[in-house]
CSV table of C-alpha atoms in Angstrom, one decimal:
chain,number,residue,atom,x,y,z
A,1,UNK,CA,124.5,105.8,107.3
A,2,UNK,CA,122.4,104.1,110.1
A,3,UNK,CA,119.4,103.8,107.4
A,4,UNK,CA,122.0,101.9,104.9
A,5,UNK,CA,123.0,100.0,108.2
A,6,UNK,CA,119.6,99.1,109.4
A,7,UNK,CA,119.1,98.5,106.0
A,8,UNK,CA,121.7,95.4,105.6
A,9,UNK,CA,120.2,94.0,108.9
A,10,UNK,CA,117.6,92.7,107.1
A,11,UNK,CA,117.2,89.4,105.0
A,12,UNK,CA,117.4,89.8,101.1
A,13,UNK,CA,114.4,89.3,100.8
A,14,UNK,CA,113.0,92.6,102.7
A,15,UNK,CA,116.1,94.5,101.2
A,16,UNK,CA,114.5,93.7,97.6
A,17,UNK,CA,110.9,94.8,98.9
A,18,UNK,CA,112.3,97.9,99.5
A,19,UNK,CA,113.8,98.6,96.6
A,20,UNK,CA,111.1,97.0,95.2
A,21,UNK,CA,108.9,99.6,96.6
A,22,UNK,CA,111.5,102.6,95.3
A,23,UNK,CA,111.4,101.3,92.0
A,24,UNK,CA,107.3,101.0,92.0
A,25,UNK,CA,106.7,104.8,93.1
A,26,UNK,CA,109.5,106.0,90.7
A,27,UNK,CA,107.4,103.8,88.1
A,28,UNK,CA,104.2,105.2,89.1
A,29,UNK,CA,105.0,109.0,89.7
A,30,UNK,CA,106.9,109.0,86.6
A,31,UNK,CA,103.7,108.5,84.7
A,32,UNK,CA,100.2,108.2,86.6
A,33,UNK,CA,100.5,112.5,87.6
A,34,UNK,CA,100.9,113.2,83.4
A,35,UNK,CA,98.2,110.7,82.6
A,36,UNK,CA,95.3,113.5,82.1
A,37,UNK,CA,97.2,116.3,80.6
A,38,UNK,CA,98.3,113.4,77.9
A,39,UNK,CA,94.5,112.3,77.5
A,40,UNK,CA,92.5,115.8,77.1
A,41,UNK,CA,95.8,117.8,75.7
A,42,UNK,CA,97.6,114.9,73.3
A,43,UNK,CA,94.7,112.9,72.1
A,44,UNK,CA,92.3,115.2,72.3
A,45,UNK,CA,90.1,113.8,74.6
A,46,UNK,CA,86.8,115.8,76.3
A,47,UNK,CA,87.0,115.7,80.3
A,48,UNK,CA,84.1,113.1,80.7
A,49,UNK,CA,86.2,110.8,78.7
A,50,UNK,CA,89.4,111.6,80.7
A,51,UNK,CA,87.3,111.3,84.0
A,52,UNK,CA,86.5,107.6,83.0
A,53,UNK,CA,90.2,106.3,81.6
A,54,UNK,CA,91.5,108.0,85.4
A,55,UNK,CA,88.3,106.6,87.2
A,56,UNK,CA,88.3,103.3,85.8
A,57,UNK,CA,92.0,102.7,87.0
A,58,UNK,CA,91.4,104.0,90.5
A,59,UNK,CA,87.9,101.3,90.7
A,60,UNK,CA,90.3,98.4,89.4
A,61,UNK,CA,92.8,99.3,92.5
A,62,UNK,CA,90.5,100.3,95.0
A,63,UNK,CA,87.7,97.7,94.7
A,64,UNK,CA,90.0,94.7,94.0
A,65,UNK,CA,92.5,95.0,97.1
A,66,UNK,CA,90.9,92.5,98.6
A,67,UNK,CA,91.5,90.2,95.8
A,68,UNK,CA,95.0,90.9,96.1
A,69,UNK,CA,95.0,90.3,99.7
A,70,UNK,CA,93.2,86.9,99.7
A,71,UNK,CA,95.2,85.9,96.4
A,72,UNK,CA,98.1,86.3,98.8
A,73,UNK,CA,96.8,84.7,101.6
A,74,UNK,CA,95.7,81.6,99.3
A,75,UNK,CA,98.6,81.4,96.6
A,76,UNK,CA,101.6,83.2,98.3
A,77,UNK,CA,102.5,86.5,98.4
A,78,UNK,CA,105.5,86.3,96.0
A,79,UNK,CA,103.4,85.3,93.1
A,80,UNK,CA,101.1,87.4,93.8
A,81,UNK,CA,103.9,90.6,94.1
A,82,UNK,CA,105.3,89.4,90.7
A,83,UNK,CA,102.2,89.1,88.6
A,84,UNK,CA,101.1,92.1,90.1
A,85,UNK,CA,104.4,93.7,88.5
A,86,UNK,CA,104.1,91.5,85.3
A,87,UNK,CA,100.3,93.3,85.0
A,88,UNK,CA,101.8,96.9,85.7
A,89,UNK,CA,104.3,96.5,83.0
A,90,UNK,CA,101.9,95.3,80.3
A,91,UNK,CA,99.4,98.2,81.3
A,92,UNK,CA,102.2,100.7,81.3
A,93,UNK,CA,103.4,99.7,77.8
A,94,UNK,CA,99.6,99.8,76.8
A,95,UNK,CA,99.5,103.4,77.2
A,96,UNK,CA,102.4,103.8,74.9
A,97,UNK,CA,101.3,102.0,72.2
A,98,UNK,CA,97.3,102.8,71.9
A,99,UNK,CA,95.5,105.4,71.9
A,100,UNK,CA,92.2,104.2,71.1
A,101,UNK,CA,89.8,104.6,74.1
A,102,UNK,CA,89.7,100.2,74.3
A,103,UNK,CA,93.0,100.5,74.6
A,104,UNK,CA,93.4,103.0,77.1
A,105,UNK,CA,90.8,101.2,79.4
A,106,UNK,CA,92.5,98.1,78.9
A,107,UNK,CA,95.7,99.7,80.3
A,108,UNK,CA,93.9,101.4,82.9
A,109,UNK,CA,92.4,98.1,84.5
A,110,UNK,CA,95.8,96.6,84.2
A,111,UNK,CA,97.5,99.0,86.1
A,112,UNK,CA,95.0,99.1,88.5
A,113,UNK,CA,94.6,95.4,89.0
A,114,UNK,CA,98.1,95.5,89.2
A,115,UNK,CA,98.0,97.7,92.4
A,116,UNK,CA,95.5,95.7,94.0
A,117,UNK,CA,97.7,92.5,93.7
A,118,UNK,CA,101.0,93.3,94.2
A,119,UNK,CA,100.2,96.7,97.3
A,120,UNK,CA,98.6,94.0,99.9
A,121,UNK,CA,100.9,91.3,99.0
A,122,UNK,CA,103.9,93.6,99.4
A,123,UNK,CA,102.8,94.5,103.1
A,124,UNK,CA,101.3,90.7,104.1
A,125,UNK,CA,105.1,89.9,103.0
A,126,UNK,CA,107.2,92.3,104.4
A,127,UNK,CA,104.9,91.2,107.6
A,128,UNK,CA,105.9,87.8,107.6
A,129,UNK,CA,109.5,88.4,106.9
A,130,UNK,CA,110.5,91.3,109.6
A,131,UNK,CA,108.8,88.8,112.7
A,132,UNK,CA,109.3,91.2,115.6
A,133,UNK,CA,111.2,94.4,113.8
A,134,UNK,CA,108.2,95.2,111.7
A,135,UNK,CA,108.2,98.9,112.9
A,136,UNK,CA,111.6,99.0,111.9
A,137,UNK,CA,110.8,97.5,108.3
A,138,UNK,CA,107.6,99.5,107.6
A,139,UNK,CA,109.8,102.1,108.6
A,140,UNK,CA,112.8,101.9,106.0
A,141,UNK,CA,109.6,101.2,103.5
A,142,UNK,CA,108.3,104.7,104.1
A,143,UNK,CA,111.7,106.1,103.6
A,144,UNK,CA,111.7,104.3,100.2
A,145,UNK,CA,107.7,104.9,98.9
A,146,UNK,CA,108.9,109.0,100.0
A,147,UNK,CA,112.0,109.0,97.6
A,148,UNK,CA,110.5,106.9,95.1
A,149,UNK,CA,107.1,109.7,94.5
A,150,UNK,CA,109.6,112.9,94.7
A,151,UNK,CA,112.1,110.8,92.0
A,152,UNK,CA,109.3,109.7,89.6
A,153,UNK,CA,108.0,113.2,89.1
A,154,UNK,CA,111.1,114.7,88.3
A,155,UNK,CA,112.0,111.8,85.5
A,156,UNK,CA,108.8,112.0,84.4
A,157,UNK,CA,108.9,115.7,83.2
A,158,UNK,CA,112.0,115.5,81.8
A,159,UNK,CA,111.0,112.5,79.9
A,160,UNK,CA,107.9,114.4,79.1
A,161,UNK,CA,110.4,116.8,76.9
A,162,UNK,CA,110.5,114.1,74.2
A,163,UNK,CA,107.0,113.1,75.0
A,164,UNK,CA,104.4,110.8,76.9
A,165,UNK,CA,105.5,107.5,75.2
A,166,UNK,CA,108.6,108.1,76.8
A,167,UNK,CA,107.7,108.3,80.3
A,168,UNK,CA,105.3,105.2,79.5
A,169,UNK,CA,107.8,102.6,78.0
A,170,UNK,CA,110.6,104.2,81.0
A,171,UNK,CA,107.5,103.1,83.9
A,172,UNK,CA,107.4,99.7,81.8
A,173,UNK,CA,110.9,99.5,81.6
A,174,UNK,CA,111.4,99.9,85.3
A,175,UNK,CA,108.3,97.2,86.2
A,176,UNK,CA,109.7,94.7,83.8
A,177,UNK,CA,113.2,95.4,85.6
A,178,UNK,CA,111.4,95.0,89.5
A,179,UNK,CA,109.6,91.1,88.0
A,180,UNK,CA,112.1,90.1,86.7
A,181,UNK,CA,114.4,90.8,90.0
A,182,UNK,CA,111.3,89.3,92.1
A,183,UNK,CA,111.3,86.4,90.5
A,184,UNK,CA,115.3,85.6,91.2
A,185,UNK,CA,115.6,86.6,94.3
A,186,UNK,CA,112.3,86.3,96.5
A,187,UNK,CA,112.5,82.8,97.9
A,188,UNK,CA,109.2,81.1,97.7
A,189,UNK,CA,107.5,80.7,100.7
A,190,UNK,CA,105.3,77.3,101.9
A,191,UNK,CA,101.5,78.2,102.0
A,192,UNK,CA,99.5,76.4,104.6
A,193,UNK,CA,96.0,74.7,103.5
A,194,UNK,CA,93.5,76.9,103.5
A,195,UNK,CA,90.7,76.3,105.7
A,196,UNK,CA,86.8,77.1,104.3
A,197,UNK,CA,86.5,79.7,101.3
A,198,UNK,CA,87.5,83.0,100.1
A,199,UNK,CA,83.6,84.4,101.5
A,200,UNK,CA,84.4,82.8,105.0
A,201,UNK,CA,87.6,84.5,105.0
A,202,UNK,CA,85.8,87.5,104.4
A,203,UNK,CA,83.4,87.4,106.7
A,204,UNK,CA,85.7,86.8,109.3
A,205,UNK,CA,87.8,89.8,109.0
A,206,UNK,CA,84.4,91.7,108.5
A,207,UNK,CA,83.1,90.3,111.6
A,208,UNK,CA,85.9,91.6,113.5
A,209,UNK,CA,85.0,94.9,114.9
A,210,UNK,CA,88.0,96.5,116.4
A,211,UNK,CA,89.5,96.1,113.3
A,212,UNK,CA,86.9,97.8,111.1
A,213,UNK,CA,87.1,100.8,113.6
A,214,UNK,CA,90.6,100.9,113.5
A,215,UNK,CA,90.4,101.0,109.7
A,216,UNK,CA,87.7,104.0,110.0
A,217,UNK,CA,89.7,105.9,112.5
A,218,UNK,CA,92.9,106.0,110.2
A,219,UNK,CA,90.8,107.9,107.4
A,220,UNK,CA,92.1,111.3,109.0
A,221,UNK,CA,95.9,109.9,108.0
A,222,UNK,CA,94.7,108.7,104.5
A,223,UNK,CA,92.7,111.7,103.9
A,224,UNK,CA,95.8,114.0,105.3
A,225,UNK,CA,98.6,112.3,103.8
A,226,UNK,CA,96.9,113.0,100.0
A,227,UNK,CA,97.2,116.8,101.1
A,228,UNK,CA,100.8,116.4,100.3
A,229,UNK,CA,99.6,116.4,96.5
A,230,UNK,CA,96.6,118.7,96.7
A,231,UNK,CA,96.3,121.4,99.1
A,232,UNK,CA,99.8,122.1,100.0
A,233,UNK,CA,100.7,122.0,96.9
A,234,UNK,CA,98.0,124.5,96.0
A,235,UNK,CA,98.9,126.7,98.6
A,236,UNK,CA,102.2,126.8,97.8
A,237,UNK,CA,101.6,128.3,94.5
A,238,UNK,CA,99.5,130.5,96.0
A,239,UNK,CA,101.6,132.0,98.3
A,240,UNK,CA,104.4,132.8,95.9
A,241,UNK,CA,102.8,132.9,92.8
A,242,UNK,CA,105.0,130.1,91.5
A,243,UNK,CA,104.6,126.7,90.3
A,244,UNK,CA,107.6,125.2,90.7
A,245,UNK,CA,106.8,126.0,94.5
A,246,UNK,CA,105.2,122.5,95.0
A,247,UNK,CA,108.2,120.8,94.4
A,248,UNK,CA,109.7,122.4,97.0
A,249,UNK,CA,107.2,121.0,99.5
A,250,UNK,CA,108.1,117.2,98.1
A,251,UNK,CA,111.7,117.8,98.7
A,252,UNK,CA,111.6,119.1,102.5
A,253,UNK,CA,109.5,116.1,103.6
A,254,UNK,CA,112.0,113.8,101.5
A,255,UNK,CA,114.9,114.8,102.9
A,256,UNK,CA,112.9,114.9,106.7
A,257,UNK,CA,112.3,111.6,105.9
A,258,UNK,CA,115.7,110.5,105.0
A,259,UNK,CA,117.2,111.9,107.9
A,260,UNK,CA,114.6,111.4,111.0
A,261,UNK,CA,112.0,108.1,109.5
A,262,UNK,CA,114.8,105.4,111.7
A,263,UNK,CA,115.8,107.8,114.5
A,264,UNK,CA,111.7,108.0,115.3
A,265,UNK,CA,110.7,105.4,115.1
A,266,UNK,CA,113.2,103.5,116.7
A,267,UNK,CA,113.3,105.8,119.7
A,268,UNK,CA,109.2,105.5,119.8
A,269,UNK,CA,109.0,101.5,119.8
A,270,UNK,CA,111.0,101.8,123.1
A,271,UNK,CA,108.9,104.2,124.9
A,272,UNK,CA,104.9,104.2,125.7
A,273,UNK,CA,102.7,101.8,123.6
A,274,UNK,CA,101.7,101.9,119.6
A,275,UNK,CA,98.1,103.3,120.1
A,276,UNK,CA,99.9,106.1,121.6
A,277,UNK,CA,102.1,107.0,119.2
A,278,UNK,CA,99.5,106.4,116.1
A,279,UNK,CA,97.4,109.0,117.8
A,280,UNK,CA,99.9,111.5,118.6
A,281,UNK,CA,101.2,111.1,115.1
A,282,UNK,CA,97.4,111.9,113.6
A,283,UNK,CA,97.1,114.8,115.9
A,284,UNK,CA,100.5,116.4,114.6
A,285,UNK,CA,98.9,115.5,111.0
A,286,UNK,CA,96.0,118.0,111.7
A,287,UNK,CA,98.1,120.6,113.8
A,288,UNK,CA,100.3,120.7,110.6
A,289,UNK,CA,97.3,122.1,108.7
A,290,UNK,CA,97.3,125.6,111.1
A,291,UNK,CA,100.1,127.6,110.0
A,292,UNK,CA,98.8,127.8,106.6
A,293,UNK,CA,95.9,128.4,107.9
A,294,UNK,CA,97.1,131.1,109.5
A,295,UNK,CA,97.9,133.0,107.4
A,296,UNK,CA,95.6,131.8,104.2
A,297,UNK,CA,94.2,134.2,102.0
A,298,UNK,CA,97.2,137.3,103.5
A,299,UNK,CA,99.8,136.2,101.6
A,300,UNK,CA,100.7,138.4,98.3
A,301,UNK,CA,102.7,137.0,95.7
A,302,UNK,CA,104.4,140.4,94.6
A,303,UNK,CA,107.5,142.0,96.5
A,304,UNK,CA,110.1,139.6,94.6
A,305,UNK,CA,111.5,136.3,95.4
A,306,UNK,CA,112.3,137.2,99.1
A,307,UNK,CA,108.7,138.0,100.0
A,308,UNK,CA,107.7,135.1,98.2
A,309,UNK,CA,110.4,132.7,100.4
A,310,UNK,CA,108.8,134.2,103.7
A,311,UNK,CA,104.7,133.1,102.2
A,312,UNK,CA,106.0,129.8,101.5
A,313,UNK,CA,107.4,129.5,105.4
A,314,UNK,CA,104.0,128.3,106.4
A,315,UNK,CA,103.5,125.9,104.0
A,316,UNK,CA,106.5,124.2,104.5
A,317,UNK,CA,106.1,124.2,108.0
A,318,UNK,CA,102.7,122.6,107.6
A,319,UNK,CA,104.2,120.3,105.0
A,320,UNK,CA,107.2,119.1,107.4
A,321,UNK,CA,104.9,118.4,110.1
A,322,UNK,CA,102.7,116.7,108.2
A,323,UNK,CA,105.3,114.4,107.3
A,324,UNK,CA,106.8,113.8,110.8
A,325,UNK,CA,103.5,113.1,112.0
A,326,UNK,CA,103.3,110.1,109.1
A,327,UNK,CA,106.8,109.1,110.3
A,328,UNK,CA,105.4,108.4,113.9
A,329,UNK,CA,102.1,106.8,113.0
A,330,UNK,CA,102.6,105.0,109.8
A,331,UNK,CA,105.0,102.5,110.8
A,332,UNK,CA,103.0,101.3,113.9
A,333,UNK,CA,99.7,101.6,112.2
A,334,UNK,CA,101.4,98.9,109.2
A,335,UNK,CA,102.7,97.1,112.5
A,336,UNK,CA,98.6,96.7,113.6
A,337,UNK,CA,97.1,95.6,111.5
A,338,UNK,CA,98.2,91.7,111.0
A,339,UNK,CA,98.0,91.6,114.6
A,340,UNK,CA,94.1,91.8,114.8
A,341,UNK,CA,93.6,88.4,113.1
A,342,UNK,CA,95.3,85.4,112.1
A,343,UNK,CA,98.5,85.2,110.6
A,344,UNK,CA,97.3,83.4,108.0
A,345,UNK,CA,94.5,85.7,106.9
A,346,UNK,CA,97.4,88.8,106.9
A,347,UNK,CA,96.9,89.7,103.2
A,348,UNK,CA,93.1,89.8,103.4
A,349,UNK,CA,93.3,92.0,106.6
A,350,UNK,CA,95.5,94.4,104.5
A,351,UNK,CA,93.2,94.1,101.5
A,352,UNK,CA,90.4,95.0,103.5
A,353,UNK,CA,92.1,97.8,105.3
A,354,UNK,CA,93.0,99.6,102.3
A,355,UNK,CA,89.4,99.3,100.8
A,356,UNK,CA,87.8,100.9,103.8
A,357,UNK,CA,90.0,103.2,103.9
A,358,UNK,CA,90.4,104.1,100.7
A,359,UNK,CA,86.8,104.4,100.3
A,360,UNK,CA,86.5,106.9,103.1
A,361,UNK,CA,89.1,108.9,101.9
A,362,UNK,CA,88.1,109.3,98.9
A,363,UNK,CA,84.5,110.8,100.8
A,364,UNK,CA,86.9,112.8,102.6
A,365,UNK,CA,88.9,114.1,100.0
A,366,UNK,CA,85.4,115.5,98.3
A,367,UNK,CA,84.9,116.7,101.6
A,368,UNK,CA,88.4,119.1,101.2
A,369,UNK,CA,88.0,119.8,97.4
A,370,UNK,CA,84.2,121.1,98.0
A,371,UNK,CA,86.1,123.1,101.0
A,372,UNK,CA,88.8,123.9,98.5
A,373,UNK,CA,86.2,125.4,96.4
A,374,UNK,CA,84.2,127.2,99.1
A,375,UNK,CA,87.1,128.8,100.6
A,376,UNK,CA,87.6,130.7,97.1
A,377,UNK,CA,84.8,132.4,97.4
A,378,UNK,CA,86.0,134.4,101.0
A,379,UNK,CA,87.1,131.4,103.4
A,380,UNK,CA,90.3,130.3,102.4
A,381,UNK,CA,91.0,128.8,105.5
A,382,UNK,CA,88.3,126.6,105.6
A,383,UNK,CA,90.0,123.5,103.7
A,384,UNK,CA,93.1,123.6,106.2
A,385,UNK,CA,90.6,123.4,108.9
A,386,UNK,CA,88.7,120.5,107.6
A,387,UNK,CA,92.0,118.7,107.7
A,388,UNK,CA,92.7,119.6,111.3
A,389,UNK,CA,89.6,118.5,112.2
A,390,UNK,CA,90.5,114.9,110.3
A,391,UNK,CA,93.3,114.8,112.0
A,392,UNK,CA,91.8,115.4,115.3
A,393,UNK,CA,88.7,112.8,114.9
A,394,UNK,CA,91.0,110.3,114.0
A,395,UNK,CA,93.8,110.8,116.8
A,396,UNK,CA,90.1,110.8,119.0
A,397,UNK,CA,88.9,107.6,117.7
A,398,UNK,CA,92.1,106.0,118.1
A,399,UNK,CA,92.5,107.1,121.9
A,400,UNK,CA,89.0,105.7,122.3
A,401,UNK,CA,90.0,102.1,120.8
A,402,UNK,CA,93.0,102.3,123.0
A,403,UNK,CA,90.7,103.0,126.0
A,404,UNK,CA,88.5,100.4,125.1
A,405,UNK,CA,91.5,97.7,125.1
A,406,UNK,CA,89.8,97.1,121.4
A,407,UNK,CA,93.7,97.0,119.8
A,408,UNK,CA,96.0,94.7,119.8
A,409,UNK,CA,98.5,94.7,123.1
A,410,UNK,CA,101.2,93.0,121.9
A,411,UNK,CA,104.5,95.1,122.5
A,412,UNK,CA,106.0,97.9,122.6
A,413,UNK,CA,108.8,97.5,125.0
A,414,UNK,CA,108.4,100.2,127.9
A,415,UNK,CA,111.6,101.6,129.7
A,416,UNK,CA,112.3,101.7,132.7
């Protein structure tokens, strides 16, 4: 109740983002985890093929964020969110009705494009709107992007038992439905003049070192938080034997997050400062990789279902600190990041953000799918403690920034 109630503090405006955001993930999930199996399985296509449909979509997000972010800074952040939307649903509806490889790549750029817009321009906005509660408001929008990627999954394979065009013209649906809403309710927002170009604008946010650091440091949380649908996942199934054992990992942190995202966060803002919290946060990211590690590779997956319960214990208890430790961080690394630069440059410093760090992780996702691969072959802990060690660079190299005074002070009202 205190969620709904935080909630209704808000303006409209941030109340629709969040939605918004519920309705993207649902959208998204519902679709985006089928996409292969549909590719190599429905059409028939070989896995080099699939590799570039999947690749190309993940290049037209990732390398265009900071087109999004500038096109926000520049146009407005609510055009920006609703042709981002506008794109999605067009892609989306594209994989319904082709299957010719044109086709497909043409949906895949659109719905990546469509990423790139409307993700930066989303946050720049949400920003702008919360003024000094942006914790609070990155906060609930955790809550929502959780519920939104454990809904979509579960619509989307029971969607998948008519078939794939289903799930696609539902995630079209759904992103026509979230435009269509933007556009009638987001109230349009003055943009001041911009001064100099794009490139200048670039180079300034570039130029600014603390920031890029900061970006680097949070690679650990990237690179952790993508766990949630890799390796503990994988090591669910392998400790009971199971499948349907990685859904139970989605719904623990879900309901965590339901119940505990405000009560942290709002009990964190009050004590100590952000940098401390962000690093604490990442260093209960890595610890949450140990007690699967402890017991990787012992776990059997006969005895019956109660044997099975007891090897999933330490994957779940990896998987709910994993998602406490994003509850603490996440909404004070979102509350950062405008605050290194100019206000007016907060969609390009978001842009940037998320291509640097979405770069990196994607290095250090290798990194745990070579370890993944390695620990097959007589280590199986070794890709739990790569993500320790993640999480305990990047909790270092954010207590190093903080020791350097290199983030921003602004804040974080200390009790008495």
């Amino acid at each position: 109740m205190k969620m709904w109630s935080e909630m209704r503090a808000f303006p409209l405006a941030i109340r629709l983002l969040l939605v918004n955001q519920l309705g993207v993930n649902i959208g998204f999930y519902l679709l985006i985890p089928y996409l292969a199996t549909h590719l190599g399985e429905d059409l028939g296509m070989s896995a080099a093929v699939v590799g570039i449909v999947l690749g190309v979509r993940n290049l037209s997000q990732q390398g265009l964020f900071i087109l999004g972010g500038s096109a926000a800074d520049r146009l407005g952040a609510r055009g920006v969110i609703i042709a981002g939307c506008a794109l999605r649903t067009i892609g989306f509806a594209l994989f319904a009705l082709g299957d010719g490889l044109p086709v497909l790549l043409a949906a895949s750029i659109l719905s990546g494009l469509a990423g790139a817009l409307f993700n930066p321009a989303v946050r720049a906005y949400l920003a702008a709107e919360a003024g000094e509660r942006k914790a609070e408001a990155f906060a609930l929008f955790n809550i929502f992007a959780t519920t939104g990627a454990l809904v979509g999954p579960l619509i989307g394979s029971a969607l998948l038992l008519v078939d794939f065009r289903a799930s696609a013209l539902t995630a079209a649906t759904i992103f026509a439905l979230l435009t269509a809403a933007q556009a009638a309710v987001l109230p349009a927002r003055e943009v001041p003049a911009s001064k100099g170009s794009v490139l200048g604008d670039w180079r300034e946010v570039l130029a600014n070192r603390a920031f890029l650091a900061f970006s680097l440091a949070m690679v650990g949380m990237f690179t952790m938080e993508n766990q949630l649908y890799l390796l503990l996942p994988d090591g669910a199934r392998r400790a009971t034997g199971w499948d349907g054992a990685a859904g139970i990992v989605f719904l623990v942190g879900t309901l965590a997050n339901l119940t505990l995202q405000m009560r942290i966060t709002r009990s964190l803002k009050e004590r100590g400062t952000r940098a401390r919290w962000v690093a604490i946060g990442l260093a209960l990211m890595g610890a949450a990789f140990v007690p699967p590690m402890a017991v990787a590779g012992a776990s059997g997956t006969g005895g019956g279902a109660g044997r099975a319960a007891l090897a999933l214990l330490p994957v779940l208890a990896g998987a709910l600190l994993l998602y406490v430790g994003v509850m603490i961080a996440q909404p004070f690394v979102m509350e950062l990041i405008p605050e290194f630069g100019r206000a007016e440059l907060t969609g390009t410093y978001f842009g940037i953000f998320y291509v640097v760090s979405g770069i990196a992780a994607a290095v250090g996702n290798t990194v745990v799918g070579r370890a993944m691969d390695a620990g097959a072959h007589g280590a199986p802990w070794l890709p739990w403690a790569c993500c320790l060690a993640f999480g305990l660079a990047s909790a270092a190299g954010v207590g190093w920034l903080h020791r350097l005074r290199a983030l921003p002070v602004r804040a974080v009202a200390v009790t008495a």
